[in-house]
C-alpha cells in the first residue's frame, strides 16, 4: 500500500484502488516488476480477518493471486498456521524469521548475537524450516542493508541445513509455490472463519465499522420439517430475542455454515446482524434447519461462535418423514410424485435406485 497504509482503514473500495494505483504507477516508473501475482499487506491488515475491499482491489489493480500471513488462524503457535483461498486469492501461511524493524544491527539483536545464531543452529528458525514443507519468510528492506542481517540469517540457516540434514531445499516463485502448497494441503483451501473479536491482534487490524456484538448467541439447527419455522416465529416474537435480518433468497434462513454462503466470507454473514438489530438486552439468534445434518457445520459454527447455545428439535421420525415427502412433492420432485409415501418407505434394496435414494 502507498505510504504503508493499512487496507482495513479503507471501507471504500474505490478509494483503496486509487491508493493502490499510486503504488503501481510508482513501480512502473521505476522499473520495479509488477507481474509476480504476489502481494503482502502492511501488518497483515485486511488479509485475515478478511477485509473484502482489499481482495477486490488487489484482484483489480494488481491481479494478485497469492499472498501470505502469520495471522491465520492466529500468530502462534507457528506450526499451526494454515493457508486458505478467498475470492481467487491463495493465502499462504507465513513463517517468522526473527528479524524485525528494530533488529537492524547485529550488536543490537535482542538477547545478543548468540541468540540469533542459536535460532539458526538448531533453534527456532532451523526447526521452522524442518517442520514446514513450504516456508514463506519476510523481512524488512532495511535488513538487507545495514548489517545485512537477512542475508546472514538465511545464508547461515541454509548452510546449517545442508551440513546437518538431508533436507532437499528448493525455491519457487509465489504462484508455483501456492499451487504446490494446496496440492499438498487441499483440505486447507476452504477457510475456517474465527471470531475476530476473540483475538486482540485481529481486532487491531479489523475495520472499525465492523462488529461482533450482534453475532448470534443461539443457533436453531433444525432438522428440516420439525416445526423449526414455527419455533423461529415464536422466538422472534419474544422481546428479549432478535433474529437475523432475512435473506433475499432463503428468507429467514441464512444457511451460512452448511453451504457455499460460507465462502462469501464473514462480512456477508455479519451484514445480517447489523448493530441496529438489537437493543442492549436482546439476544440474537439464527435458525437454519439445514445445519442439523451439515457435515461442515459443527467445525465452522464452533470456530465462529464457540459459546453459542444450540437448539435442535426432535419429533417422531415418521411424522418428519411424511412431512419431508410432502415437502419435496410440492417442490416437484419426480420420484416423490411417482410413488406413494408407503411405497417409498417400504422400498427394499432391489427397488430402483432413485426410490432407494429417496427412502
Ligand atoms: N409445534 C409444532 N409441532 C410439530 N410440528 C409442527 C409444529 N409447528 C409446525 N409444525 C410442522 O413442522 C413442519 C414444518 O417444519 P419446518 O418449519 O422445520 O420446515 S422447513 O424445514 O423449514 O421447511 C410442518 O409440517 P407439515 O405440515 O407436516 O409439512 C408444520 O406443520
Coordinates of C-alpha atoms and ligand atoms in Angstrom, one line a residue:
X1 CA 0.0 0.0 0.0
X2 CA 1.0 3.6 -0.7
X3 CA 2.7 5.0 2.4
X4 CA 2.5 1.7 4.2
X5 CA -1.2 2.3 4.8
X6 CA -3.4 -0.4 6.2
X7 CA -6.2 -1.6 3.9
X8 CA -8.7 -2.2 6.8
X9 CA -8.8 1.6 7.3
X10 CA -10.5 1.9 3.9
X11 CA -14.1 0.9 3.7
X12 CA -14.5 2.4 0.2
X13 CA -13.0 0.1 -2.4
X14 CA -12.7 2.9 -5.0
X15 CA -10.5 4.9 -2.6
X16 CA -8.4 1.8 -1.9
X17 CA -8.0 1.1 -5.6
X18 CA -6.9 4.7 -6.1
X19 CA -4.2 4.3 -3.5
X20 CA -3.0 1.1 -4.9
X21 CA -2.8 2.7 -8.4
X22 CA -0.3 5.2 -6.9
X23 CA 1.9 2.2 -5.9
X24 CA 1.6 0.6 -9.3
X25 CA 2.5 3.8 -11.1
X26 CA 5.5 4.3 -8.9
X27 CA 6.6 0.7 -9.6
X28 CA 6.2 1.1 -13.3
X29 CA 8.0 4.4 -13.4
X30 CA 10.9 2.9 -11.5
X31 CA 11.2 -0.4 -13.4
X32 CA 10.0 -2.5 -10.4
X33 CA 8.4 -5.7 -11.6
X34 CA 4.6 -5.7 -11.2
X35 CA 3.8 -9.2 -12.5
X36 CA 4.6 -11.5 -9.7
X37 CA 0.9 -12.2 -8.8
X38 CA 2.1 -11.7 -5.2
X39 CA 1.5 -9.0 -2.7
X40 CA 1.5 -8.6 1.1
X41 CA -0.3 -6.2 3.2
X42 CA 1.2 -3.9 5.9
X43 CA 0.7 -5.5 9.3
X44 CA -1.3 -8.3 7.7
X45 CA -4.2 -5.9 7.6
X46 CA -7.2 -7.0 5.6
X47 CA -5.7 -10.4 4.7
X48 CA -7.0 -12.1 7.9
X49 CA -9.5 -11.2 9.3
X50 CA -10.6 -10.7 5.7
X51 CA -11.4 -7.2 4.5
X52 CA -13.4 -7.7 1.3
X53 CA -12.3 -4.4 -0.3
X54 CA -8.7 -5.4 -0.1
X55 CA -9.3 -8.7 -2.0
X56 CA -11.4 -6.8 -4.6
X57 CA -8.9 -4.1 -5.1
X58 CA -5.9 -6.5 -5.2
X59 CA -7.5 -8.5 -8.0
X60 CA -8.5 -5.5 -9.9
X61 CA -5.3 -3.3 -9.7
X62 CA -2.6 -5.9 -9.4
X63 CA -4.2 -9.2 -10.3
X64 CA -2.9 -10.6 -7.0
X65 CA -3.3 -14.3 -6.8
X66 CA -1.1 -15.1 -3.9
X67 CA -0.4 -13.5 -0.5
X68 CA 0.8 -14.7 2.9
X69 CA 0.1 -14.0 6.5
X70 CA 1.1 -15.1 10.0
X71 CA -2.4 -14.4 11.3
X72 CA -4.4 -17.4 10.1
X73 CA -5.7 -18.7 12.3
X74 CA -3.5 -16.8 14.8
X75 CA 0.1 -15.7 15.2
X76 CA 1.2 -18.6 17.4
X77 CA 1.9 -21.4 17.5
X78 CA 3.6 -21.1 14.1
X79 CA 3.3 -24.8 13.3
X80 CA -0.5 -24.5 13.3
X81 CA -0.7 -21.7 10.8
X82 CA -2.6 -22.7 7.7
X83 CA -3.5 -21.4 4.3
X84 CA -6.8 -20.8 2.6
X85 CA -8.3 -19.4 -0.6
X86 CA -10.7 -16.4 -0.7
X87 CA -12.1 -14.7 -3.8
X88 CA -9.5 -16.2 -6.0
X89 CA -6.5 -15.2 -3.8
X90 CA -4.5 -18.0 -2.3
X91 CA -3.3 -17.1 1.2
X92 CA -0.2 -19.0 2.3
X93 CA 0.9 -19.3 5.9
X94 CA 3.9 -17.1 6.5
X95 CA 6.7 -18.1 9.0
X96 CA 8.7 -15.8 11.2
X97 CA 12.4 -15.4 10.9
X98 CA 13.1 -13.2 14.0
X99 CA 14.2 -10.1 12.1
X100 CA 12.0 -7.1 12.5
X101 CA 12.3 -3.3 12.1
X102 CA 14.0 -3.0 15.5
X103 CA 16.7 -5.6 14.7
X104 CA 18.7 -3.8 12.1
X105 CA 22.2 -4.2 13.7
X106 CA 23.7 -7.4 14.9
X107 CA 25.0 -5.9 18.1
X108 CA 21.5 -4.7 18.9
X109 CA 19.8 -8.0 18.3
X110 CA 17.5 -8.6 21.3
X111 CA 19.4 -11.1 23.5
X112 CA 22.6 -10.7 21.6
X113 CA 24.2 -12.3 18.6
X114 CA 24.3 -15.7 20.1
X115 CA 20.5 -15.7 20.3
X116 CA 20.2 -15.3 16.6
X117 CA 22.9 -17.9 16.0
X118 CA 21.1 -20.3 18.3
X119 CA 17.9 -19.8 16.3
X120 CA 19.8 -20.6 13.1
X121 CA 21.9 -23.5 14.5
X122 CA 19.1 -25.9 15.6
X123 CA 16.8 -23.4 17.3
X124 CA 13.6 -21.8 16.2
X125 CA 14.4 -20.8 12.6
X126 CA 16.0 -24.2 11.9
X127 CA 13.0 -26.0 13.4
X128 CA 10.6 -23.9 11.4
X129 CA 12.2 -24.9 8.1
X130 CA 12.4 -28.5 9.1
X131 CA 8.8 -28.7 10.3
X132 CA 7.1 -26.9 7.3
X133 CA 7.4 -28.4 3.9
X134 CA 6.8 -24.9 2.4
X135 CA 8.1 -21.8 4.1
X136 CA 7.4 -18.1 3.3
X137 CA 9.6 -15.6 5.2
X138 CA 9.6 -11.9 5.0
X139 CA 11.8 -9.3 6.5
X140 CA 12.3 -5.6 6.0
X141 CA 14.2 -4.0 3.2
X142 CA 16.5 -2.4 5.8
X143 CA 17.6 -5.8 6.9
X144 CA 19.2 -6.3 3.5
X145 CA 21.2 -3.1 4.1
X146 CA 22.7 -2.0 7.4
X147 CA 24.3 -5.2 8.9
X148 CA 22.8 -7.4 6.1
X149 CA 21.1 -9.5 8.8
X150 CA 18.7 -11.0 6.3
X151 CA 21.5 -12.3 4.1
X152 CA 23.5 -13.5 7.1
X153 CA 20.5 -15.3 8.6
X154 CA 19.2 -17.1 5.5
X155 CA 22.6 -18.0 4.2
X156 CA 23.6 -19.4 7.6
X157 CA 20.4 -21.4 8.1
X158 CA 20.7 -22.9 4.5
X159 CA 24.4 -23.8 5.2
X160 CA 23.4 -25.4 8.5
X161 CA 20.6 -27.4 7.0
X162 CA 22.9 -28.6 4.2
X163 CA 25.5 -29.6 6.7
X164 CA 23.4 -31.4 9.2
X165 CA 20.3 -32.7 7.4
X166 CA 19.3 -34.5 4.2
X167 CA 16.5 -32.0 3.5
X168 CA 16.4 -31.0 -0.2
X169 CA 15.9 -27.3 -0.5
X170 CA 14.2 -25.6 -3.4
X171 CA 12.7 -22.3 -4.2
X172 CA 9.8 -21.3 -6.5
X173 CA 8.0 -18.2 -7.5
X174 CA 4.9 -17.3 -5.5
X175 CA 2.2 -18.7 -7.8
X176 CA 4.0 -22.1 -8.3
X177 CA 4.6 -22.2 -4.5
X178 CA 1.0 -21.6 -3.7
X179 CA -0.2 -24.2 -6.2
X180 CA 2.3 -26.7 -4.7
X181 CA 1.1 -25.8 -1.2
X182 CA -2.5 -26.5 -1.9
X183 CA -1.7 -29.7 -3.8
X184 CA -0.1 -30.9 -0.6
X185 CA -2.9 -29.5 1.6
X186 CA -6.1 -29.5 -0.4
X187 CA -8.1 -29.7 2.8
X188 CA -7.0 -26.2 3.7
X189 CA -8.4 -24.5 0.6
X190 CA -11.7 -23.7 2.2
X191 CA -11.3 -21.2 5.0
X192 CA -12.4 -21.6 8.6
X193 CA -13.6 -18.2 9.9
X194 CA -12.8 -17.4 13.5
X195 CA -14.3 -14.6 15.6
X196 CA -12.0 -11.5 15.1
X197 CA -13.3 -10.1 18.4
X198 CA -11.8 -13.0 20.3
X199 CA -8.2 -12.0 19.3
X200 CA -6.7 -8.7 20.3
X201 CA -4.3 -8.7 17.3
X202 CA -7.2 -9.4 14.9
X203 CA -9.3 -6.6 16.4
X204 CA -6.5 -4.2 15.7
X205 CA -6.4 -5.0 12.0
X206 CA -10.2 -5.1 11.6
X207 CA -12.2 -2.3 10.3
X208 CA -13.8 -0.1 13.0
X209 CA -17.1 -0.2 11.0
X210 CA -17.4 -4.0 11.7
X211 CA -18.8 -5.6 14.8
X212 CA -19.1 -8.9 16.6
X213 CA -21.5 -7.9 19.4
X214 CA -24.6 -8.9 17.5
X215 CA -23.4 -12.3 16.3
X216 CA -26.0 -14.9 17.3
X217 CA -25.8 -16.4 20.8
X218 CA -28.3 -19.0 19.9
X219 CA -28.5 -21.3 16.8
X220 CA -31.6 -23.3 16.0
X221 CA -30.2 -26.0 13.8
X222 CA -33.3 -27.9 12.7
X223 CA -33.5 -30.5 11.4
X224 CA -35.9 -29.8 8.5
X225 CA -39.6 -30.4 8.8
X226 CA -39.6 -30.4 12.6
X227 CA -41.5 -27.1 13.1
X228 CA -38.3 -25.0 13.0
X229 CA -40.1 -22.2 11.2
X230 CA -42.8 -22.1 13.9
X231 CA -40.2 -22.1 16.6
X232 CA -38.3 -19.3 14.8
X233 CA -41.5 -17.2 14.6
X234 CA -42.4 -17.7 18.3
X235 CA -38.8 -16.9 19.4
X236 CA -38.8 -13.7 17.2
X237 CA -41.9 -12.5 19.0
X238 CA -40.2 -12.5 22.3
X239 CA -39.0 -9.1 23.4
X240 CA -35.6 -10.4 24.6
X241 CA -34.8 -12.1 21.4
X242 CA -33.8 -10.8 18.0
X243 CA -33.4 -12.8 14.8
X244 CA -31.1 -12.0 11.9
X245 CA -32.3 -9.9 9.0
X246 CA -34.0 -12.0 6.3
X247 CA -32.0 -13.2 3.3
X248 CA -33.4 -12.2 -0.2
X249 CA -33.0 -15.7 -1.4
X250 CA -33.6 -18.1 1.5
X251 CA -35.9 -15.9 3.6
X252 CA -35.4 -16.3 7.4
X253 CA -32.7 -18.9 7.0
X254 CA -29.1 -17.7 6.2
X255 CA -27.7 -21.2 5.6
X256 CA -24.3 -19.9 6.2
X257 CA -22.4 -22.7 7.9
X258 CA -23.6 -25.6 5.8
X259 CA -23.1 -24.4 2.2
X260 CA -21.3 -22.0 -0.1
X261 CA -22.7 -18.9 1.6
X262 CA -19.8 -19.6 4.0
X263 CA -17.3 -18.9 1.2
X264 CA -18.8 -15.5 0.7
X265 CA -17.0 -14.6 3.9
X266 CA -17.6 -13.4 7.4
X267 CA -18.7 -9.9 6.3
X268 CA -21.5 -11.4 4.3
X269 CA -22.8 -13.1 7.5
X270 CA -22.3 -10.1 9.7
X271 CA -24.4 -7.9 7.4
X272 CA -27.4 -9.9 8.5
X273 CA -26.7 -8.8 12.1
X274 CA -26.2 -5.0 12.0
X275 CA -25.6 -3.2 15.3
X276 CA -29.0 -1.6 14.9
X277 CA -30.6 -5.1 15.1
X278 CA -30.8 -5.3 18.9
X279 CA -31.0 -3.2 21.9
X280 CA -28.5 -3.9 24.7
X281 CA -30.6 -6.5 26.5
X282 CA -31.6 -8.6 23.4
X283 CA -30.1 -11.9 22.4
X284 CA -29.6 -12.5 18.7
X285 CA -30.4 -15.9 17.2
X286 CA -30.3 -17.6 13.9
X287 CA -32.3 -20.5 12.6
X288 CA -31.3 -22.7 9.6
X289 CA -32.9 -26.1 9.6
X290 CA -30.2 -27.4 7.2
X291 CA -27.5 -27.0 9.9
X292 CA -28.5 -30.2 11.7
X293 CA -27.1 -32.7 9.1
X294 CA -24.4 -30.5 7.5
X295 CA -21.1 -32.2 7.9
X296 CA -19.1 -29.0 8.0
X297 CA -21.4 -27.2 10.4
X298 CA -20.0 -28.2 13.8
X299 CA -16.5 -27.2 13.0
X300 CA -17.4 -23.9 11.3
X301 CA -20.0 -22.9 13.9
X302 CA -17.6 -23.7 16.7
X303 CA -14.8 -21.7 15.2
X304 CA -17.0 -18.6 14.9
X305 CA -19.5 -19.0 17.8
X306 CA -17.8 -21.2 20.3
X307 CA -20.2 -20.2 23.1
X308 CA -23.5 -20.2 21.2
X309 CA -26.3 -22.3 22.6
X310 CA -27.6 -24.9 20.2
X311 CA -31.3 -25.8 19.9
X312 CA -32.2 -29.0 18.0
X313 CA -35.8 -30.1 17.6
X314 CA -36.6 -33.8 17.8
X315 CA -40.0 -35.1 16.7
X316 CA -41.4 -38.5 15.7
X317 CA -39.2 -39.7 12.7
X318 CA -42.3 -41.0 10.9
X319 CA -44.0 -37.6 11.1
X320 CA -40.9 -35.9 9.9
X321 CA -40.5 -38.4 7.0
X322 CA -44.1 -37.8 5.9
X323 CA -43.7 -34.0 6.1
X324 CA -40.5 -34.3 4.1
X325 CA -42.2 -36.4 1.5
X326 CA -44.9 -33.8 1.1
X327 CA -42.3 -31.0 1.0
X328 CA -40.4 -32.5 -1.9
X329 CA -43.6 -33.4 -3.8
X330 CA -44.6 -29.7 -3.6
X331 CA -41.2 -28.8 -5.0
X332 CA -41.9 -31.1 -8.0
X333 CA -39.6 -34.0 -7.1
X334 CA -40.3 -36.5 -9.9
X335 CA -39.6 -39.6 -7.7
X336 CA -41.9 -38.4 -4.9
X337 CA -44.5 -37.5 -7.4
X338 CA -44.4 -41.0 -8.9
X339 CA -44.5 -43.1 -5.8
X340 CA -46.8 -43.1 -2.8
X341 CA -45.3 -42.5 0.7
X342 CA -45.9 -46.1 1.6
X343 CA -44.0 -47.3 -1.5
X344 CA -41.1 -45.0 -0.6
X345 CA -40.7 -46.1 3.0
X346 CA -41.2 -49.8 2.3
X347 CA -38.8 -49.9 -0.7
X348 CA -36.4 -52.8 -0.4
X349 CA -32.8 -53.0 -1.6
X350 CA -33.9 -54.3 -5.0
X351 CA -36.0 -51.2 -5.7
X352 CA -34.9 -48.8 -8.4
X353 CA -32.0 -46.5 -7.2
X354 CA -33.9 -43.2 -7.2
X355 CA -36.5 -44.8 -5.0
X356 CA -33.9 -46.2 -2.6
X357 CA -32.2 -42.8 -2.5
X358 CA -35.4 -41.2 -1.5
X359 CA -36.2 -43.8 1.0
Ligands
LIG1 N1 -45.5 -27.0 17.1 C1 -45.3 -27.9 16.1 N2 -45.1 -29.2 16.4 C2 -44.9 -30.1 15.4 N3 -44.8 -29.8 14.1 C3 -45.0 -28.5 13.8 C4 -45.2 -27.5 14.8 N4 -45.4 -26.3 14.1 C5 -45.3 -26.6 12.8 N5 -45.1 -27.9 12.6 C6 -44.9 -28.6 11.4 O1 -43.5 -28.6 11.0 C7 -43.4 -28.7 9.6 C8 -42.5 -27.7 9.0 O2 -41.3 -27.8 9.6 P1 -40.1 -26.7 9.4 O3 -40.6 -25.4 9.5 O4 -39.0 -27.1 10.2 O5 -39.9 -27.0 7.8 S1 -38.6 -26.5 7.0 O6 -37.5 -27.4 7.1 O7 -38.2 -25.1 7.4 O8 -39.1 -26.5 5.6 C9 -44.8 -28.6 9.0 O9 -45.2 -30.0 8.9 P2 -46.2 -30.5 7.7 O10 -47.5 -29.7 7.9 O11 -46.4 -31.9 8.0 O12 -45.5 -30.3 6.4 C10 -45.5 -28.0 10.2 O13 -46.9 -28.2 10.2

